[in-house]
Short mmCIF file of C-alpha atoms in Angstrom, two decimals:
data_model
loop_
_atom_site.label_atom_id
_atom_site.label_comp_id
_atom_site.label_asym_id
_atom_site.label_seq_id
_atom_site.Cartn_x
_atom_site.Cartn_y
_atom_site.Cartn_z
CA MET A 1 -4.12 25.42 0.14
CA ARG A 2 -6.04 22.12 -0.56
CA ARG A 3 -4.20 18.38 -0.14
CA VAL A 4 -3.56 16.11 -3.24
CA TYR A 5 -4.99 13.31 -2.15
CA LEU A 6 -3.47 10.40 -4.03
CA ASP A 7 -3.63 7.54 -1.45
CA ASN A 8 -7.83 6.61 -2.62
CA ALA A 9 -6.65 2.46 -2.67
CA ALA A 10 -5.88 2.57 0.67
CA THR A 11 -9.25 4.40 1.76
CA GLU A 12 -11.43 6.62 0.28
CA LYS A 13 -13.59 9.29 1.52
CA MET A 14 -17.03 8.90 2.22
CA LEU A 15 -19.69 9.79 -0.69
CA PRO A 16 -22.25 12.99 0.56
CA CYS A 17 -24.90 10.33 -0.13
CA VAL A 18 -23.59 7.77 2.09
CA LYS A 19 -23.46 10.10 4.49
CA GLN A 20 -26.52 11.16 4.49
CA ALA A 21 -27.76 8.28 4.30
CA MET A 22 -26.17 7.20 7.79
CA LEU A 23 -27.33 10.81 9.33
CA ASP A 24 -30.92 9.48 8.36
CA ALA A 25 -30.41 6.07 9.94
CA MET A 26 -29.22 7.90 13.29
CA ASP A 27 -32.04 9.92 13.56
CA ALA A 28 -34.72 7.40 12.48
CA GLU A 29 -36.67 5.46 15.21
CA LEU A 30 -34.50 2.24 14.88
CA GLY A 31 -33.87 -0.87 17.49
CA ASN A 32 -32.23 -4.06 17.40
CA ALA A 33 -33.10 -5.71 13.77
CA ALA A 34 -33.25 -8.99 15.71
CA ALA A 35 -36.00 -7.86 17.40
CA LEU A 36 -39.51 -8.41 16.81
CA HIS A 37 -40.97 -4.76 17.60
CA TYR A 38 -41.76 -1.89 15.18
CA GLU A 39 -38.25 -0.92 16.42
CA GLY A 40 -36.70 -3.63 14.87
CA TRP A 41 -38.41 -4.02 11.89
CA ASN A 42 -37.36 -0.64 10.96
CA ALA A 43 -33.88 -1.29 11.14
CA LYS A 44 -34.41 -4.69 9.64
CA LYS A 45 -36.01 -3.52 6.55
CA LEU A 46 -33.34 -0.89 6.22
CA ILE A 47 -30.56 -3.46 6.56
CA GLU A 48 -32.63 -6.17 3.69
CA GLU A 49 -32.88 -2.91 1.58
CA ALA A 50 -29.33 -2.56 1.80
CA ARG A 51 -28.24 -6.31 0.89
CA VAL A 52 -30.71 -5.67 -1.97
CA ARG A 53 -28.44 -3.10 -3.81
CA VAL A 54 -25.08 -4.22 -3.05
CA ALA A 55 -26.91 -8.01 -4.29
CA ARG A 56 -27.84 -5.73 -7.34
CA LEU A 57 -24.57 -4.02 -7.57
CA ILE A 58 -22.59 -7.78 -7.96
CA ASN A 59 -25.78 -9.32 -9.80
CA ALA A 60 -25.89 -11.47 -7.01
CA GLU A 61 -29.52 -13.13 -5.44
CA SER A 62 -29.67 -10.93 -1.90
CA GLU A 63 -29.41 -14.16 0.12
CA GLU A 64 -26.18 -14.88 -0.79
CA ILE A 65 -25.01 -11.32 0.89
CA ILE A 66 -23.57 -11.83 3.90
CA PHE A 67 -22.40 -8.68 5.58
CA THR A 68 -19.41 -8.54 7.89
CA SER A 69 -17.22 -6.08 9.85
CA GLY A 70 -14.68 -6.00 6.37
CA GLY A 71 -12.84 -7.42 3.66
CA THR A 72 -10.44 -8.91 6.76
CA GLU A 73 -13.84 -10.64 8.08
CA ALA A 74 -14.80 -11.66 4.70
CA ASN A 75 -11.41 -13.55 3.66
CA ASN A 76 -10.66 -14.67 6.91
CA THR A 77 -14.73 -16.84 6.66
CA VAL A 78 -13.90 -18.54 3.15
CA MET A 79 -10.86 -19.82 5.12
CA GLU A 80 -12.50 -21.18 7.78
CA ILE A 81 -14.67 -22.88 5.54
CA PHE A 82 -11.75 -24.54 4.15
CA ARG A 83 -10.46 -24.77 7.34
CA GLY A 84 -8.12 -28.10 7.19
CA LYS A 85 -8.39 -28.31 3.26
CA ARG A 86 -5.95 -28.08 -0.19
CA ILE A 87 -6.21 -23.99 -0.75
CA VAL A 88 -4.42 -22.32 -3.43
CA THR A 89 -3.36 -18.90 -3.57
CA SER A 90 -1.17 -16.19 -5.38
CA SER A 91 1.91 -14.99 -4.26
CA VAL A 92 0.55 -10.97 -4.03
CA GLU A 93 -2.86 -11.93 -2.07
CA HIS A 94 -3.67 -9.33 0.65
CA PRO A 95 -2.58 -10.02 4.07
CA SER A 96 -6.02 -11.25 5.39
CA VAL A 97 -6.04 -13.98 2.33
CA LEU A 98 -2.21 -14.77 2.27
CA GLU A 99 -2.37 -14.93 6.80
CA ALA A 100 -5.92 -16.22 7.02
CA ALA A 101 -5.07 -19.14 4.67
CA ARG A 102 -1.65 -19.88 6.40
CA ALA A 103 -3.37 -20.01 9.62
CA ARG A 104 -6.34 -22.23 8.45
CA ALA A 105 -5.19 -24.45 5.12
CA GLY A 106 -4.22 -28.02 5.76
CA GLU A 107 -2.23 -27.45 2.80
CA LEU A 108 -0.79 -24.63 1.49
CA VAL A 109 0.13 -23.63 -2.01
CA VAL A 110 1.23 -20.20 -3.29
CA LEU A 111 1.71 -19.73 -6.84
CA PRO A 112 4.48 -17.66 -8.14
CA VAL A 113 3.21 -14.29 -10.23
CA ASP A 114 4.67 -12.75 -13.44
CA ARG A 115 6.49 -8.82 -13.02
CA TRP A 116 3.04 -7.67 -13.01
CA GLY A 117 1.55 -9.62 -10.32
CA ARG A 118 -0.44 -11.97 -12.59
CA VAL A 119 -1.02 -16.22 -11.30
CA ASP A 120 -0.34 -18.48 -15.01
CA THR A 121 -2.78 -20.15 -15.73
CA VAL A 122 -1.45 -23.18 -16.86
CA ASP A 123 -0.32 -23.36 -12.45
CA ILE A 124 -3.59 -22.67 -11.43
CA GLU A 125 -4.98 -25.62 -14.46
CA LYS A 126 -2.67 -28.06 -12.36
CA GLU A 127 -3.59 -26.96 -9.12
CA ALA A 128 -7.26 -26.90 -9.71
CA LYS A 129 -6.91 -30.68 -10.10
CA ILE A 130 -6.03 -31.69 -6.24
CA ALA A 131 -7.26 -28.28 -4.64
CA ASP A 132 -10.21 -27.49 -2.70
CA LEU A 133 -10.18 -23.82 -3.28
CA VAL A 134 -8.47 -21.45 -5.15
CA SER A 135 -8.03 -18.22 -4.05
CA VAL A 136 -7.13 -15.32 -6.29
CA MET A 137 -7.68 -11.84 -5.94
CA LEU A 138 -10.18 -9.68 -9.22
CA ALA A 139 -7.36 -6.86 -8.90
CA ASN A 140 -3.84 -6.24 -7.21
CA ASN A 141 -3.76 -3.27 -4.24
CA GLU A 142 -0.25 -1.97 -4.62
CA LEU A 143 0.20 -2.92 -8.78
CA GLY A 144 -3.36 -2.19 -9.93
CA THR A 145 -3.15 -5.22 -11.92
CA ILE A 146 -6.02 -7.26 -13.13
CA GLU A 147 -6.24 -11.20 -12.53
CA PRO A 148 -8.09 -13.24 -15.33
CA ILE A 149 -10.29 -15.06 -12.80
CA LYS A 150 -12.77 -16.19 -15.40
CA GLU A 151 -9.83 -18.15 -17.36
CA TYR A 152 -8.73 -19.20 -13.73
CA VAL A 153 -12.62 -20.26 -13.62
CA LYS A 154 -12.75 -22.10 -16.14
CA CYS A 155 -9.65 -24.25 -15.43
CA CYS A 156 -11.31 -24.89 -11.87
CA LYS A 157 -15.03 -26.03 -13.01
CA LYS A 158 -13.19 -29.13 -14.65
CA TYR A 159 -12.35 -30.22 -11.26
CA ASN A 160 -15.19 -28.97 -9.51
CA THR A 161 -13.20 -27.11 -7.34
CA TYR A 162 -14.38 -23.83 -5.67
CA VAL A 163 -13.11 -20.40 -5.96
CA HIS A 164 -12.65 -17.26 -3.95
CA THR A 165 -12.07 -13.43 -5.24
CA ASP A 166 -11.23 -10.84 -3.45
CA ALA A 167 -12.64 -8.29 -5.39
CA THR A 168 -11.74 -5.33 -2.76
CA GLN A 169 -9.86 -2.99 -4.64
CA ALA A 170 -12.12 -4.07 -8.14
CA VAL A 171 -16.06 -3.25 -7.11
CA GLY A 172 -17.04 -0.42 -8.04
CA LYS A 173 -14.11 0.75 -10.24
CA ILE A 174 -14.55 -2.13 -12.82
CA LYS A 175 -17.68 -4.34 -13.74
CA VAL A 176 -17.98 -7.25 -11.37
CA ASP A 177 -20.43 -9.15 -11.95
CA VAL A 178 -20.62 -12.56 -10.28
CA LYS A 179 -22.39 -14.90 -12.85
CA GLU A 180 -20.42 -13.65 -15.58
CA LEU A 181 -17.19 -14.36 -13.45
CA GLY A 182 -18.43 -17.81 -11.91
CA VAL A 183 -16.79 -17.24 -8.46
CA ASP A 184 -18.28 -19.27 -5.52
CA TYR A 185 -16.63 -16.99 -2.91
CA LEU A 186 -16.34 -12.79 -3.15
CA SER A 187 -15.31 -10.42 -0.90
CA PHE A 188 -14.87 -6.52 -0.50
CA SER A 189 -15.27 -3.83 1.57
CA ALA A 190 -17.16 -0.79 2.31
CA HIS A 191 -14.54 1.84 2.69
CA LYS A 192 -13.66 1.07 -0.85
CA ILE A 193 -16.81 1.53 -2.57
CA GLY A 194 -17.26 5.51 -0.74
CA GLY A 195 -18.95 4.16 2.27
CA PRO A 196 -17.50 3.82 6.13
CA ILE A 197 -14.79 2.15 7.01
CA GLY A 198 -16.20 -1.34 9.33
CA ALA A 199 -18.57 -2.78 6.73
CA GLY A 200 -17.87 -5.55 4.44
CA VAL A 201 -19.25 -7.80 2.02
CA LEU A 202 -18.96 -11.75 1.81
CA TYR A 203 -21.06 -13.50 -1.35
CA VAL A 204 -21.81 -16.83 -1.31
CA LYS A 205 -23.09 -18.84 -4.19
CA ASN A 206 -26.21 -20.85 -3.28
CA GLY A 207 -25.20 -23.93 -2.98
CA VAL A 208 -21.42 -23.75 -2.06
CA PRO A 209 -20.36 -25.18 1.68
CA TYR A 210 -19.99 -22.40 4.35
CA ARG A 211 -18.92 -22.77 7.74
CA ASN A 212 -19.18 -19.89 10.33
CA LEU A 213 -16.53 -17.59 12.06
CA MET A 214 -18.84 -16.33 14.41
CA TYR A 215 -21.43 -18.54 16.54
CA GLY A 216 -23.75 -16.31 18.44
CA GLY A 217 -27.02 -15.20 17.56
CA LYS A 218 -29.40 -15.99 14.19
CA GLN A 219 -28.48 -12.65 12.29
CA GLU A 220 -27.24 -13.22 8.83
CA GLU A 221 -29.55 -16.11 8.58
CA GLY A 222 -27.62 -17.88 11.64
CA ARG A 223 -24.27 -17.29 8.90
CA ARG A 224 -23.19 -14.18 10.72
CA ALA A 225 -23.56 -13.94 14.76
CA GLY A 226 -23.41 -10.44 16.10
CA THR A 227 -25.61 -7.36 16.33
CA SER A 228 -25.87 -6.36 13.22
CA ASN A 229 -23.94 -3.01 11.96
CA ILE A 230 -26.56 -1.25 10.98
CA LEU A 231 -25.11 2.20 10.65
CA GLY A 232 -22.41 0.74 8.42
CA ILE A 233 -24.52 -1.42 6.07
CA VAL A 234 -26.75 1.41 5.36
CA GLY A 235 -24.01 3.53 4.58
CA LEU A 236 -22.48 0.38 2.73
CA GLY A 237 -26.38 0.04 0.68
CA ALA A 238 -26.00 3.99 -0.16
CA ALA A 239 -22.30 3.67 -1.21
CA ALA A 240 -23.72 0.62 -3.26
CA ARG A 241 -26.28 2.27 -4.97
CA TRP A 242 -24.59 5.07 -5.86
CA CYS A 243 -22.27 2.91 -7.46
CA TRP A 244 -24.53 1.11 -9.45
CA GLU A 245 -27.13 4.53 -10.14
CA GLU A 246 -24.11 6.49 -10.80
CA TRP A 247 -22.45 3.61 -13.11
CA SER A 248 -19.15 4.67 -11.28
CA CYS A 249 -16.84 1.97 -13.84
CA ARG A 250 -18.14 4.64 -16.87
CA LYS A 251 -16.78 7.68 -14.32
CA TRP A 252 -13.53 5.32 -13.11
CA ALA A 253 -12.99 4.84 -16.89
CA GLU A 254 -12.33 8.72 -16.97
CA VAL A 255 -9.89 8.37 -14.12
CA THR A 256 -7.38 6.09 -16.64
CA LYS A 257 -7.76 8.96 -18.34
CA LEU A 258 -5.78 11.14 -16.63
CA LYS A 259 -3.66 8.36 -14.69
CA ASN A 260 -2.04 7.71 -18.11
CA GLU A 261 -1.16 11.59 -18.42
CA LEU A 262 0.77 10.91 -14.71
CA LYS A 263 2.42 7.70 -16.07
CA ARG A 264 3.32 9.34 -19.29
CA ARG A 265 4.44 12.44 -17.24
CA ILE A 266 6.76 10.73 -15.11
CA LEU A 267 8.35 8.55 -16.94
CA ALA A 268 9.35 11.62 -19.19
CA GLU A 269 10.39 13.68 -17.26
CA VAL A 270 11.74 12.18 -13.82
CA PRO A 271 15.10 10.46 -14.60
CA TYR A 272 15.53 7.07 -14.46
CA SER A 273 11.59 6.04 -13.32
CA SER A 274 9.73 3.15 -14.57
CA CYS A 275 6.04 1.92 -14.57
CA ASN A 276 5.64 -1.09 -12.17
CA SER A 277 1.47 -1.03 -13.08
CA PRO A 278 0.59 -2.95 -16.51
CA ASP A 279 -0.78 -0.48 -19.68
CA GLU A 280 -3.35 -3.33 -20.01
CA GLY A 281 -5.80 -5.04 -17.92
CA CYS A 282 -5.02 -2.43 -14.70
CA LEU A 283 -7.42 -1.06 -12.08
CA PRO A 284 -8.46 2.95 -13.08
CA GLY A 285 -7.03 4.84 -10.66
CA ILE A 286 -3.67 3.07 -9.56
CA LEU A 287 0.14 3.80 -10.64
CA ASN A 288 2.85 1.93 -8.94
CA MET A 289 5.86 3.67 -10.39
CA SER A 290 9.73 2.75 -9.29
CA PHE A 291 12.66 6.18 -9.04
CA GLN A 292 16.00 4.92 -9.26
CA ALA A 293 18.35 5.57 -6.42
CA ALA A 294 15.56 6.77 -4.07
CA GLU A 295 13.97 5.60 -2.02
CA GLY A 296 10.24 5.31 -1.18
CA GLU A 297 9.47 6.60 2.22
CA SER A 298 11.77 9.52 1.53
CA ILE A 299 9.89 10.36 -1.52
CA GLN A 300 6.63 9.85 0.53
CA LEU A 301 7.29 12.33 3.01
CA TYR A 302 9.05 14.68 0.72
CA LEU A 303 5.59 14.85 -1.16
CA ASP A 304 3.67 14.86 2.13
CA ALA A 305 5.42 18.05 3.21
CA GLU A 306 4.75 19.44 -0.55
CA GLY A 307 0.65 18.60 0.53
CA ILE A 308 0.60 15.91 -1.47
CA CYS A 309 0.07 12.76 -0.19
CA VAL A 310 0.87 8.97 -1.59
CA SER A 311 1.96 5.35 0.03
CA THR A 312 4.94 3.60 -0.06
CA GLY A 313 3.87 -0.27 -1.16
CA SER A 314 1.22 -1.00 1.04
CA ALA A 315 -0.39 1.64 3.37
CA CYS A 316 -0.74 -0.93 6.04
CA ALA A 317 3.09 -2.09 5.42
CA ALA A 318 3.63 1.55 7.29
CA GLY A 319 6.00 0.52 10.08
CA ASP A 320 6.84 -1.95 8.19
CA ILE A 321 10.47 -2.00 7.14
CA LYS A 322 11.03 -5.00 5.01
CA PRO A 323 9.77 -4.28 1.53
CA SER A 324 6.35 -5.12 -0.26
CA HIS A 325 5.96 -8.88 -0.62
CA VAL A 326 3.92 -7.92 -3.79
CA MET A 327 6.91 -5.95 -5.30
CA MET A 328 9.51 -9.00 -4.45
CA ALA A 329 6.59 -11.70 -5.62
CA ALA A 330 6.40 -9.41 -9.20
CA ARG A 331 9.76 -10.91 -9.28
CA HIS A 332 11.67 -6.99 -8.78
CA ASP A 333 14.43 -6.61 -6.70
CA ALA A 334 14.33 -5.48 -3.31
CA GLU A 335 15.95 -2.05 -4.05
CA VAL A 336 13.24 -1.65 -6.72
CA ALA A 337 10.81 -2.83 -4.07
CA HIS A 338 12.38 -0.45 -1.73
CA SER A 339 12.09 2.51 -4.50
CA SER A 340 8.92 2.19 -5.09
CA ILE A 341 5.63 4.21 -4.49
CA ARG A 342 1.92 3.81 -5.38
CA LEU A 343 -0.61 7.29 -6.51
CA SER A 344 -3.83 5.96 -6.46
CA LEU A 345 -5.77 8.70 -8.00
CA GLY A 346 -9.80 8.69 -7.14
CA LEU A 347 -13.00 10.22 -8.92
CA ASP A 348 -12.50 14.09 -7.60
CA THR A 349 -8.59 13.78 -8.90
CA THR A 350 -8.12 16.70 -11.07
CA LYS A 351 -5.83 17.72 -14.07
CA GLU A 352 -4.48 20.32 -11.83
CA ASP A 353 -3.65 17.64 -9.08
CA ILE A 354 -1.41 16.09 -11.80
CA GLU A 355 0.58 19.37 -12.24
CA ARG A 356 0.78 19.95 -8.19
CA VAL A 357 3.27 16.02 -8.70
CA MET A 358 4.46 17.12 -11.39
CA ALA A 359 6.12 20.79 -10.41
CA VAL A 360 7.40 19.04 -7.22
CA LEU A 361 7.92 15.31 -8.04
CA PRO A 362 11.48 15.62 -10.63
CA GLY A 363 12.70 17.85 -8.08
CA ILE A 364 12.16 15.18 -5.11
CA ILE A 365 13.55 12.80 -7.60
CA ARG A 366 17.06 14.56 -8.38
CA LYS A 367 17.63 15.42 -4.76
CA LEU A 368 17.14 12.20 -3.16
CA GLN A 369 19.59 10.80 -6.43
CA GLY A 370 21.72 13.58 -5.58
CA MET A 371 22.94 12.34 -1.97
CA SER A 372 21.88 8.54 -2.59
CA THR A 373 24.86 5.97 -2.67
CA ILE A 374 23.97 4.01 -5.48
CA LYS A 375 24.47 5.64 -8.82
CA VAL A 376 22.05 6.34 -11.31
CA GLY A 377 22.25 4.80 -14.70
CA ALA A 378 24.75 1.82 -13.04
CA MET B 1 1.48 24.81 -0.28
CA ASP B 2 3.20 24.00 2.26
CA ASN B 3 2.42 21.95 5.29
CA THR B 4 5.52 20.83 7.15
CA ASP B 5 4.29 22.88 10.38
CA ARG B 6 1.43 20.84 10.19
CA GLU B 7 1.38 17.65 13.36
CA GLY B 8 0.91 13.92 12.51
CA TRP B 9 4.64 13.38 11.28
CA VAL B 10 5.79 10.21 12.85
CA TYR B 11 8.95 11.79 13.35
CA SER B 12 10.21 14.44 15.85
CA GLU B 13 10.42 18.26 14.62
CA VAL B 14 13.99 17.58 14.74
CA VAL B 15 14.13 14.92 12.60
CA LYS B 16 11.62 16.11 10.33
CA GLU B 17 14.34 19.38 9.63
CA HIS B 18 17.17 17.35 9.19
CA PHE B 19 15.61 15.27 6.38
CA LEU B 20 14.19 18.42 4.49
CA ASN B 21 16.81 20.03 4.81
CA PRO B 22 19.59 17.55 5.22
CA LEU B 23 23.29 19.01 6.26
CA ASN B 24 26.37 18.21 5.01
CA PHE B 25 24.96 15.72 2.01
CA LEU B 26 27.70 15.18 -0.73
CA MET B 27 25.60 16.34 -3.97
CA GLY B 28 25.90 14.11 -7.23
CA ASP B 29 29.97 12.57 -8.11
CA GLU B 30 31.60 12.04 -5.04
CA ASN B 31 34.84 12.53 -7.11
CA LYS B 32 34.62 15.95 -6.90
CA TYR B 33 34.88 16.29 -3.46
CA GLU B 34 38.02 16.56 -2.02
CA HIS B 35 39.05 14.19 0.90
CA ASP B 36 41.13 12.30 2.68
CA ALA B 37 39.29 8.59 3.29
CA GLU B 38 35.87 7.64 3.32
CA GLY B 39 33.67 4.55 5.02
CA ILE B 40 30.22 3.06 3.88
CA VAL B 41 27.80 0.67 5.95
CA GLY B 42 24.67 -0.82 5.36
CA ASN B 43 23.38 -2.00 1.67
CA PRO B 44 20.26 -0.76 -0.73
CA ILE B 45 18.92 -4.46 -0.77
CA CYS B 46 17.97 -3.68 3.53
CA GLY B 47 16.74 -0.38 2.58
CA ASP B 48 19.44 1.90 3.66
CA GLN B 49 23.07 2.41 2.79
CA MET B 50 25.31 5.68 3.89
CA LYS B 51 29.03 7.12 3.02
CA MET B 52 30.95 8.69 5.07
CA PHE B 53 33.25 11.35 3.84
CA ILE B 54 35.99 12.73 6.15
CA ARG B 55 38.55 15.61 5.53
CA VAL B 56 41.12 15.57 8.50
CA GLU B 57 43.91 18.05 9.72
CA ASN B 58 45.86 17.53 13.22
CA ASP B 59 44.01 14.76 13.98
CA LYS B 60 40.70 16.66 13.83
CA ILE B 61 37.98 15.99 11.46
CA VAL B 62 37.81 19.35 9.57
CA ASP B 63 34.83 18.33 7.32
CA VAL B 64 32.40 15.54 6.83
CA LYS B 65 30.54 14.83 3.91
CA TRP B 66 27.39 12.30 3.47
CA LYS B 67 25.26 10.40 1.10
CA THR B 68 22.98 8.16 2.55
CA TYR B 69 20.27 6.01 0.62
CA GLY B 70 17.08 5.13 2.92
CA CYS B 71 13.87 6.47 4.85
CA ALA B 72 13.57 9.50 6.47
CA SER B 73 15.36 8.61 9.59
CA ALA B 74 18.30 7.34 7.60
CA ILE B 75 18.63 10.72 6.26
CA ALA B 76 18.16 12.61 8.91
CA SER B 77 20.28 10.30 11.17
CA THR B 78 23.48 10.96 8.85
CA SER B 79 22.68 14.89 8.85
CA ALA B 80 22.69 14.72 12.36
CA LEU B 81 26.07 12.60 12.98
CA SER B 82 27.90 14.72 10.09
CA GLU B 83 26.90 17.81 12.16
CA LEU B 84 28.45 15.71 15.41
CA ALA B 85 31.14 14.48 13.78
CA LYS B 86 32.49 18.11 12.42
CA GLY B 87 35.40 19.75 14.58
CA LYS B 88 35.85 16.43 16.77
CA THR B 89 39.06 14.55 16.97
CA LEU B 90 39.15 11.33 15.36
CA ASP B 91 39.08 9.42 18.89
CA GLU B 92 35.85 11.54 20.02
CA ALA B 93 34.25 10.47 16.52
CA LEU B 94 34.69 6.99 16.66
CA LYS B 95 32.97 7.54 20.26
CA ILE B 96 28.93 8.89 18.46
CA GLY B 97 26.75 6.23 18.85
CA PRO B 98 23.51 5.62 18.25
CA GLU B 99 22.51 6.78 21.15
CA GLU B 100 23.52 10.19 20.40
CA ILE B 101 22.23 10.13 17.23
CA ALA B 102 18.96 9.62 18.33
CA GLU B 103 18.97 11.86 21.12
CA PHE B 104 19.96 14.34 19.09
CA LEU B 105 17.46 13.80 16.68
CA GLY B 106 14.67 14.01 19.74
CA GLY B 107 14.23 10.27 19.79
CA LEU B 108 12.88 7.87 16.21
CA PRO B 109 10.80 5.00 15.96
CA GLN B 110 11.82 1.76 17.50
CA HIS B 111 11.34 -0.01 14.89
CA LYS B 112 13.43 2.53 12.81
CA PHE B 113 16.34 2.60 14.92
CA HIS B 114 18.43 -0.82 14.40
CA CYS B 115 18.18 0.32 10.54
CA SER B 116 18.60 3.44 9.89
CA VAL B 117 21.46 4.35 12.61
CA LEU B 118 24.03 3.05 11.20
CA GLY B 119 26.30 6.11 9.89
CA HIS B 120 28.32 6.00 13.16
CA GLU B 121 29.93 2.93 11.50
CA ALA B 122 30.90 3.88 8.13
CA LEU B 123 32.32 7.41 9.82
CA ALA B 124 34.70 4.55 11.92
CA GLU B 125 35.13 2.74 8.84
CA ALA B 126 36.10 5.65 7.73
CA VAL B 127 38.26 7.13 10.22
CA LYS B 128 40.25 3.69 10.21
CA ASN B 129 40.80 4.00 6.94
CA TYR B 130 42.27 7.52 7.19
CA ARG B 131 44.33 6.06 9.87
CA LYS B 132 45.95 2.74 7.27
CA LYS B 133 46.42 5.37 5.05
CA SER B 134 48.83 7.68 7.24
#
């Protein structure tokens, strides 16, 4: 039987049009994009085509797009620009922001969040006065919570403080318009929008500070050295084109209905369950749930045995036994954090998939709760 | 529907079996199980907690039941321990250590070893409690 894949927030399946574009590029007569000959020019052309498509998707100018190896490199580059400076970020950021900032900031402020993972605008306002950079994610990968970045930007612009947002989870799912948001830097990766792993984007607004993370050749207008990852960039461009032409945000809005149905049924049918994702201001596909007295990894592996794929906390944390830093920051206790799973739906998730989950999840949770040392309802 | 026979688990086959079909666990209300002593170890805040319940006759463990809150390896290792302990004398049961449990299970991932193989401590406490009582 077909497996039910509910870990789309970790990585999405590659779109067929992305695969085709990459295959076509493999067959084309492509040289090194830095070379002046015919083959080099062909490669350069494909890269610039992709740049236009990516820029269009987030309403940026082409020259504001820098191709990277992924979201992690894009985030690290931003922190490199503000090396030694005062950086303000949130406690629920992806490690590639938190750890990169920790490694480079002169002074680092990590702001607390509310129960849903949102920073308080009052805190931003206070910190923006003395900060050089404020970096808050557009949407959280574990909870799905969308941060009101526009509000934060308003606070920061009063003091000419630069703003970066990690939009990895948001692009393609909800409208992301850099001009409307007003951010100075924005990062995302190809494999979360149906593109290949190994390609990403850093948007750098015209006129804002920049410093290289990679030095060497003059690729990306001298801003990111290293032979261009032509296949990855072509795939990324194809994914960006698909998101634009197919109105992906509208398709994702449909996923919200399925997710809400799943949430409603879990809360109704699974004893002692609770929802960690907000009702409003949440990404369409992400649903984070806790089950009292049942531990996340066990739930995940019992579901896996039934052909259903979900994640505990963040997939990156597999092999890490500490409770999720996002769940802990959102003021949950460790027990609730250990007892949570993330179900992330995709564009191909069906009603039948939801039925498959609901056919086994209540039994799994009852079994785990029954054998648990923790008494439910206590 | 069933995918348990496919490859790609981080755990061994024996762990998988003891996790999916754990033996001797105590379902529901523990007061309904008549036992002579119990012991508990771990903390839900750390993500793992085990409780062992023993029935003793003539210094021998004649029945073991357990409860566990924790990951797959915590459930599997407590299940394995309950099999290892059954029929043993109290002194023999005290000698069961984490290495023996892990070996019985065909190995465990390194990072899981210290936090999830704790059941023997709960068993030792149960034995201690039993001896205190009698």
